[in-house]
Amino acid sequence: MIASINPPRPKPVLNDDHLDQVLGALADRTRRGMLERLSVGPAIVTELAEPFDMSLPAVSKHLKILERAGLVERVKEGRTHLCSMRPEAYENVEAWLRFYRTFWEGTLESLAAFAEGEEGGEV
Amino acid sequence: MIASINPPRPKPVLNDDHLDQVLGALADRTRRGMLERLSVGPAIVTELAEPFDMSLPAVSKHLKILERAGLVERVKEGRTHLCSMRPEAYENVEAWLRFYRTFWEGTLESLAAFAEGEEGGEV
DNA sequence: AAAATACTTAACCAAAAGGTTAAGTCTTAG
DNA sequence: CTAAGACTTAACCTTTTGGTTAAGTATTTT
């Protein structure tokens, strides 16, 4: 069967809960917009909220989701909260994506090699 | 201000609708499980459903979401539907993630350079 | 001390997500 | 030609998500 032609697979990168949080956080365009803003440099909550036609409490919720996912860090400075990006979470998701894509490519190569060596033959 | 120390930013990679679909699709552990299974090789719907404690209609819905996101391709063969991974969508998300991470790193470097040149100076 | 600023928390609401069962629709097997 | 298999679609339900407004809590300004 097809499964057996692949090498033993390397271990997974992140646990399901973390992936749920990070990917769920990234799956919303408002939150991605905030990250885009933060990729330019740190910002306080009101600055972050400014481009969005949305109440501050809504922004606050989005921010909390980004924080829980580990994508954003927040530091209280007096009455303002300065937010900035954290790259680790991105790297983890990148690694996770790369893992599956690499595996898929590996599968194709294995299939090709298999077809080459065993033309018309039995598994 | 901090924003001005960065170079003009390169263009975005994917549009919001597509990112919503792909990231939303990846943000569910059942769907990630299905992709994991498909990374080993193509499978029909019942095979794909087997490890999950869930009805077939539920699996069918998940599959449709993965298809709409461009992550999975389905070919009808008689009464079975053979599903397989499509790598393009992954590459796009990878590129998107890389873009923001790179930018973040760039920001840090710029800030360091800025701090170096303007020690004790005014912003 | 009072008022304004920069938030968060609470309570609420509508829509979307994720699941169910029941009822189709094709295709293959008997 | 029926019956079984491999699905999908429809109708429904519950929980989560993404938003709202109103009220509360620190800080800073006046």
Short mmCIF file of C-alpha atoms (C1' of nucleotides) in Angstrom, two decimals:
data_model
loop_
_atom_site.label_atom_id
_atom_site.label_comp_id
_atom_site.label_asym_id
_atom_site.label_seq_id
_atom_site.Cartn_x
_atom_site.Cartn_y
_atom_site.Cartn_z
CA MET A 1 0.00 0.00 0.00
CA ILE A 2 0.97 3.58 -0.62
CA ALA A 3 1.65 4.36 3.04
CA SER A 4 4.48 1.86 3.27
CA ILE A 5 6.66 3.45 0.60
CA ASN A 6 7.37 6.48 2.79
CA PRO A 7 10.22 6.64 5.30
CA PRO A 8 9.30 6.71 9.02
CA ARG A 9 7.96 10.20 9.61
CA PRO A 10 9.68 12.79 11.79
CA LYS A 11 7.82 13.95 14.90
CA PRO A 12 5.24 16.74 14.80
CA VAL A 13 6.23 20.30 15.61
CA LEU A 14 3.50 21.82 17.79
CA ASN A 15 0.67 20.37 19.84
CA ASP A 16 -2.93 20.66 18.71
CA ASP A 17 -3.98 23.20 21.31
CA HIS A 18 -1.21 25.59 20.38
CA LEU A 19 -1.83 25.17 16.66
CA ASP A 20 -5.55 25.80 17.21
CA GLN A 21 -4.69 29.04 18.98
CA VAL A 22 -2.08 30.33 16.55
CA LEU A 23 -3.86 29.38 13.34
CA GLY A 24 -7.20 30.48 14.77
CA ALA A 25 -5.64 33.83 15.64
CA LEU A 26 -4.27 34.24 12.13
CA ALA A 27 -7.55 33.22 10.50
CA ASP A 28 -9.13 36.63 11.08
CA ARG A 29 -8.37 39.58 8.81
CA THR A 30 -8.67 42.17 11.54
CA ARG A 31 -6.05 40.37 13.59
CA ARG A 32 -3.84 39.95 10.54
CA GLY A 33 -4.24 43.67 9.96
CA MET A 34 -3.06 44.37 13.48
CA LEU A 35 -0.05 42.13 12.99
CA GLU A 36 0.67 43.92 9.74
CA ARG A 37 0.64 47.18 11.63
CA LEU A 38 2.88 45.74 14.33
CA SER A 39 5.31 44.43 11.73
CA VAL A 40 6.15 48.10 11.13
CA GLY A 41 6.88 48.63 14.81
CA PRO A 42 5.29 48.54 18.28
CA ALA A 43 2.02 50.40 18.88
CA ILE A 44 -0.36 51.18 21.72
CA VAL A 45 -3.91 49.87 21.68
CA THR A 46 -5.58 53.04 20.40
CA GLU A 47 -3.07 53.33 17.56
CA LEU A 48 -3.70 49.71 16.71
CA ALA A 49 -7.45 50.26 16.76
CA GLU A 50 -7.41 53.41 14.66
CA PRO A 51 -7.60 51.91 11.11
CA PHE A 52 -10.46 49.60 12.05
CA ASP A 53 -14.09 50.62 12.05
CA MET A 54 -14.72 48.88 15.30
CA SER A 55 -15.10 49.62 19.01
CA LEU A 56 -12.15 49.52 21.40
CA PRO A 57 -13.50 46.53 23.33
CA ALA A 58 -13.59 44.56 20.08
CA VAL A 59 -9.96 45.44 19.42
CA SER A 60 -9.13 44.53 22.98
CA LYS A 61 -10.60 41.06 22.43
CA HIS A 62 -8.65 40.53 19.23
CA LEU A 63 -5.51 41.58 21.02
CA LYS A 64 -6.12 39.09 23.77
CA ILE A 65 -6.46 36.32 21.18
CA LEU A 66 -3.18 37.36 19.56
CA GLU A 67 -1.53 37.42 22.97
CA ARG A 68 -2.85 34.00 23.99
CA ALA A 69 -1.50 32.62 20.71
CA GLY A 70 1.90 34.03 21.58
CA LEU A 71 1.95 36.22 18.49
CA VAL A 72 1.88 39.53 20.33
CA GLU A 73 3.38 40.81 23.54
CA ARG A 74 1.99 43.64 25.62
CA VAL A 75 3.74 45.87 28.15
CA LYS A 76 1.84 48.28 30.37
CA GLU A 77 3.46 51.70 30.40
CA GLY A 78 1.47 54.03 32.60
CA ARG A 79 -2.04 54.13 31.22
CA THR A 80 -1.06 52.89 27.78
CA HIS A 81 -0.32 49.34 26.69
CA LEU A 82 2.52 48.96 24.20
CA CYS A 83 2.12 45.98 21.88
CA SER A 84 4.75 44.29 19.77
CA MET A 85 5.16 41.18 17.65
CA ARG A 86 6.74 37.96 18.87
CA PRO A 87 8.37 35.95 16.10
CA GLU A 88 8.57 32.51 17.78
CA ALA A 89 4.97 31.58 17.09
CA TYR A 90 5.37 32.41 13.40
CA GLU A 91 8.45 30.27 13.18
CA ASN A 92 6.57 27.36 14.72
CA VAL A 93 3.72 27.61 12.25
CA GLU A 94 6.15 27.98 9.38
CA ALA A 95 7.92 24.85 10.53
CA TRP A 96 4.61 23.00 10.78
CA LEU A 97 3.58 24.00 7.27
CA ARG A 98 6.98 23.14 5.89
CA PHE A 99 6.77 19.74 7.50
CA TYR A 100 3.59 18.76 5.69
CA ARG A 101 4.55 20.31 2.40
CA THR A 102 7.92 18.59 2.47
CA PHE A 103 6.16 15.37 3.26
CA TRP A 104 3.81 15.77 0.38
CA GLU A 105 6.71 16.42 -1.97
CA GLY A 106 8.49 13.42 -0.51
CA THR A 107 5.44 11.32 -1.22
CA LEU A 108 5.43 12.37 -4.85
CA GLU A 109 9.10 11.55 -5.24
CA SER A 110 8.63 8.19 -3.58
CA LEU A 111 5.72 7.44 -5.87
CA ALA A 112 7.78 8.36 -8.91
CA ALA A 113 10.70 6.20 -7.77
CA PHE A 114 8.33 3.38 -7.03
CA ALA A 115 6.69 3.58 -10.44
CA GLU A 116 10.14 3.65 -12.06
CA GLY A 117 11.47 0.57 -10.27
CA GLU A 118 8.36 -1.59 -10.28
CA GLU A 119 6.65 -0.95 -13.60
CA GLY A 120 3.60 -3.16 -13.79
CA GLY A 121 4.87 -5.09 -10.75
CA GLU A 122 3.25 -5.96 -7.43
CA VAL A 123 3.68 -4.19 -4.08
CA MET B 1 8.44 58.04 14.51
CA ILE B 2 9.27 54.37 14.52
CA ALA B 3 7.33 53.61 11.35
CA SER B 4 9.53 55.84 9.22
CA ILE B 5 12.77 53.99 9.86
CA ASN B 6 11.66 51.01 7.78
CA PRO B 7 12.18 50.73 4.01
CA PRO B 8 9.09 50.86 1.73
CA ARG B 9 7.34 47.53 2.25
CA PRO B 10 7.05 44.85 -0.41
CA LYS B 11 3.57 43.96 -1.64
CA PRO B 12 1.35 41.47 0.19
CA VAL B 13 1.23 37.84 -0.92
CA LEU B 14 -2.38 36.67 -0.77
CA ASN B 15 -5.72 38.44 -0.56
CA ASP B 16 -7.75 38.49 2.64
CA ASP B 17 -10.48 36.18 1.42
CA HIS B 18 -8.04 33.49 0.44
CA LEU B 19 -6.07 33.83 3.68
CA ASP B 20 -9.31 33.62 5.66
CA GLN B 21 -10.15 30.38 3.90
CA VAL B 22 -6.74 28.72 4.12
CA LEU B 23 -5.91 29.74 7.68
CA GLY B 24 -9.48 29.06 8.79
CA ALA B 25 -9.24 25.60 7.26
CA LEU B 26 -5.96 24.90 9.05
CA ALA B 27 -7.27 26.20 12.37
CA ASP B 28 -9.22 23.00 13.09
CA ARG B 29 -7.49 19.90 14.45
CA THR B 30 -9.78 17.46 12.66
CA ARG B 31 -8.94 19.06 9.34
CA ARG B 32 -5.25 19.10 10.22
CA GLY B 33 -5.58 15.42 11.06
CA MET B 34 -7.05 14.77 7.65
CA LEU B 35 -4.21 16.63 5.98
CA GLU B 36 -1.76 14.64 8.04
CA ARG B 37 -3.35 11.46 6.76
CA LEU B 38 -3.27 12.79 3.20
CA SER B 39 0.40 13.72 3.54
CA VAL B 40 1.02 9.96 3.60
CA GLY B 41 -0.90 9.50 0.35
CA PRO B 42 -4.33 9.89 -1.27
CA ALA B 43 -7.40 8.45 0.46
CA ILE B 44 -11.12 8.07 -0.12
CA VAL B 45 -13.62 9.77 2.16
CA THR B 46 -14.42 6.73 4.34
CA GLU B 47 -10.72 6.04 4.89
CA LEU B 48 -10.23 9.66 5.79
CA ALA B 49 -13.14 9.53 8.21
CA GLU B 50 -12.13 6.31 9.91
CA PRO B 51 -9.80 7.65 12.66
CA PHE B 52 -12.29 10.32 13.72
CA ASP B 53 -15.15 9.70 16.11
CA MET B 54 -17.55 11.65 13.97
CA SER B 55 -20.31 11.10 11.43
CA LEU B 56 -19.63 11.00 7.71
CA PRO B 57 -21.57 14.22 7.01
CA ALA B 58 -19.29 16.01 9.47
CA VAL B 59 -16.23 14.72 7.65
CA SER B 60 -17.83 15.69 4.37
CA LYS B 61 -18.19 19.27 5.62
CA HIS B 62 -14.57 19.43 6.75
CA LEU B 63 -13.49 18.12 3.40
CA LYS B 64 -15.44 20.80 1.60
CA ILE B 65 -13.71 23.46 3.67
CA LEU B 66 -10.30 22.00 2.82
CA GLU B 67 -11.27 21.90 -0.84
CA ARG B 68 -12.53 25.49 -0.90
CA ALA B 69 -9.25 26.56 0.66
CA GLY B 70 -7.39 24.83 -2.15
CA LEU B 71 -5.60 22.52 0.27
CA VAL B 72 -7.22 19.31 -0.97
CA GLU B 73 -8.30 18.05 -4.34
CA ARG B 74 -11.01 15.46 -4.89
CA VAL B 75 -11.58 13.18 -7.87
CA LYS B 76 -14.74 11.11 -8.24
CA GLU B 77 -13.96 7.54 -9.19
CA GLY B 78 -17.15 5.57 -9.48
CA ARG B 79 -18.92 5.79 -6.17
CA THR B 80 -15.79 6.75 -4.21
CA HIS B 81 -14.11 10.14 -3.98
CA LEU B 82 -10.32 10.06 -3.95
CA CYS B 83 -8.77 12.96 -2.04
CA SER B 84 -5.22 14.25 -2.20
CA MET B 85 -3.18 17.22 -0.97
CA ARG B 86 -2.44 20.28 -3.05
CA PRO B 87 0.81 22.01 -2.08
CA GLU B 88 0.24 25.45 -3.63
CA ALA B 89 -1.93 26.74 -0.81
CA TYR B 90 0.67 25.75 1.76
CA GLU B 91 3.38 27.53 -0.15
CA ASN B 92 1.28 30.67 -0.21
CA VAL B 93 0.69 30.64 3.52
CA GLU B 94 4.35 29.90 4.15
CA ALA B 95 5.28 32.87 2.01
CA TRP B 96 2.83 35.06 3.89
CA LEU B 97 4.22 34.04 7.27
CA ARG B 98 7.77 34.47 6.07
CA PHE B 99 6.91 37.95 4.88
CA TYR B 100 5.79 39.17 8.28
CA ARG B 101 8.51 37.41 10.20
CA THR B 102 11.15 38.81 7.91
CA PHE B 103 9.65 42.20 8.35
CA TRP B 104 9.69 41.91 12.07
CA GLU B 105 13.35 40.93 12.01
CA GLY B 106 14.04 43.84 9.69
CA THR B 107 12.36 46.15 12.16
CA LEU B 108 14.58 44.97 14.98
CA GLU B 109 17.69 45.52 12.89
CA SER B 110 16.54 48.97 11.89
CA LEU B 111 15.83 49.86 15.50
CA ALA B 112 19.28 48.67 16.54
CA ALA B 113 20.95 50.68 13.80
CA PHE B 114 18.85 53.69 14.70
CA ALA B 115 19.73 53.42 18.40
CA GLU B 116 23.41 53.10 17.46
CA GLY B 117 23.44 56.26 15.34
CA GLU B 118 21.35 58.46 17.61
CA GLU B 119 22.40 57.59 21.15
CA GLY B 120 20.72 59.86 23.66
CA GLY B 121 19.25 61.81 20.76
CA GLU B 122 15.67 62.88 20.15
CA VAL B 123 13.15 60.83 18.18
"C1'" DA C 1 -9.59 67.32 43.50
"C1'" DA C 2 -11.89 66.82 39.19
"C1'" DA C 3 -11.81 65.62 34.53
"C1'" DA C 4 -9.97 63.41 30.75
"C1'" DT C 5 -7.40 59.46 28.76
"C1'" DA C 6 -6.52 54.66 27.95
"C1'" DC C 7 -7.83 51.14 28.51
"C1'" DT C 8 -10.61 46.41 30.48
"C1'" DT C 9 -14.65 43.75 32.03
"C1'" DA C 10 -19.44 42.54 31.87
"C1'" DA C 11 -23.65 41.64 29.67
"C1'" DC C 12 -25.70 40.96 25.68
"C1'" DC C 13 -26.72 39.72 20.69
"C1'" DA C 14 -26.49 37.79 15.85
"C1'" DA C 15 -24.11 34.95 12.84
"C1'" DA C 16 -20.95 31.24 11.93
"C1'" DA C 17 -18.86 26.80 13.17
"C1'" DG C 18 -19.14 22.13 14.23
"C1'" DG C 19 -21.76 18.53 15.27
"C1'" DT C 20 -26.11 15.43 14.81
"C1'" DT C 21 -29.84 12.45 12.31
"C1'" DA C 22 -32.74 11.58 8.34
"C1'" DA C 23 -33.30 11.49 3.64
"C1'" DG C 24 -31.58 11.78 -0.90
"C1'" DT C 25 -28.34 10.42 -5.20
"C1'" DC C 26 -25.35 7.75 -7.76
"C1'" DT C 27 -22.64 3.50 -8.59
"C1'" DT C 28 -21.51 -1.24 -7.99
"C1'" DA C 29 -22.75 -6.09 -6.47
"C1'" DG C 30 -25.78 -9.82 -6.16
"C1'" DC D 1 -33.86 -5.44 -10.76
"C1'" DT D 2 -33.18 -4.99 -6.20
"C1'" DA D 3 -29.92 -4.15 -2.47
"C1'" DA D 4 -25.84 -2.40 -0.58
"C1'" DG D 5 -22.11 1.01 -0.53
"C1'" DA D 6 -20.23 5.60 -0.69
"C1'" DC D 7 -21.15 9.29 -0.39
"C1'" DT D 8 -23.95 14.38 -0.22
"C1'" DT D 9 -27.74 17.50 1.11
"C1'" DA D 10 -31.13 19.15 4.28
"C1'" DA D 11 -32.81 20.36 8.64
"C1'" DC D 12 -31.74 21.05 13.03
"C1'" DC D 13 -29.20 22.03 17.47
"C1'" DT D 14 -25.48 23.92 20.58
"C1'" DT D 15 -21.28 26.39 21.23
"C1'" DT D 16 -18.06 29.73 19.73
"C1'" DT D 17 -16.92 33.97 17.45
"C1'" DG D 18 -17.08 38.71 16.58
"C1'" DG D 19 -19.38 42.54 17.41
"C1'" DT D 20 -22.09 45.96 20.41
"C1'" DT D 21 -23.00 49.29 24.57
"C1'" DA D 22 -22.51 50.40 29.44
"C1'" DA D 23 -19.85 50.49 33.35
"C1'" DG D 24 -15.46 50.08 35.90
"C1'" DT D 25 -10.30 50.88 36.87
"C1'" DA D 26 -6.05 52.94 36.65
"C1'" DT D 27 -3.25 56.78 35.23
"C1'" DT D 28 -2.34 61.47 33.73
"C1'" DT D 29 -3.59 66.29 33.03
"C1'" DT D 30 -5.56 70.51 34.47
#
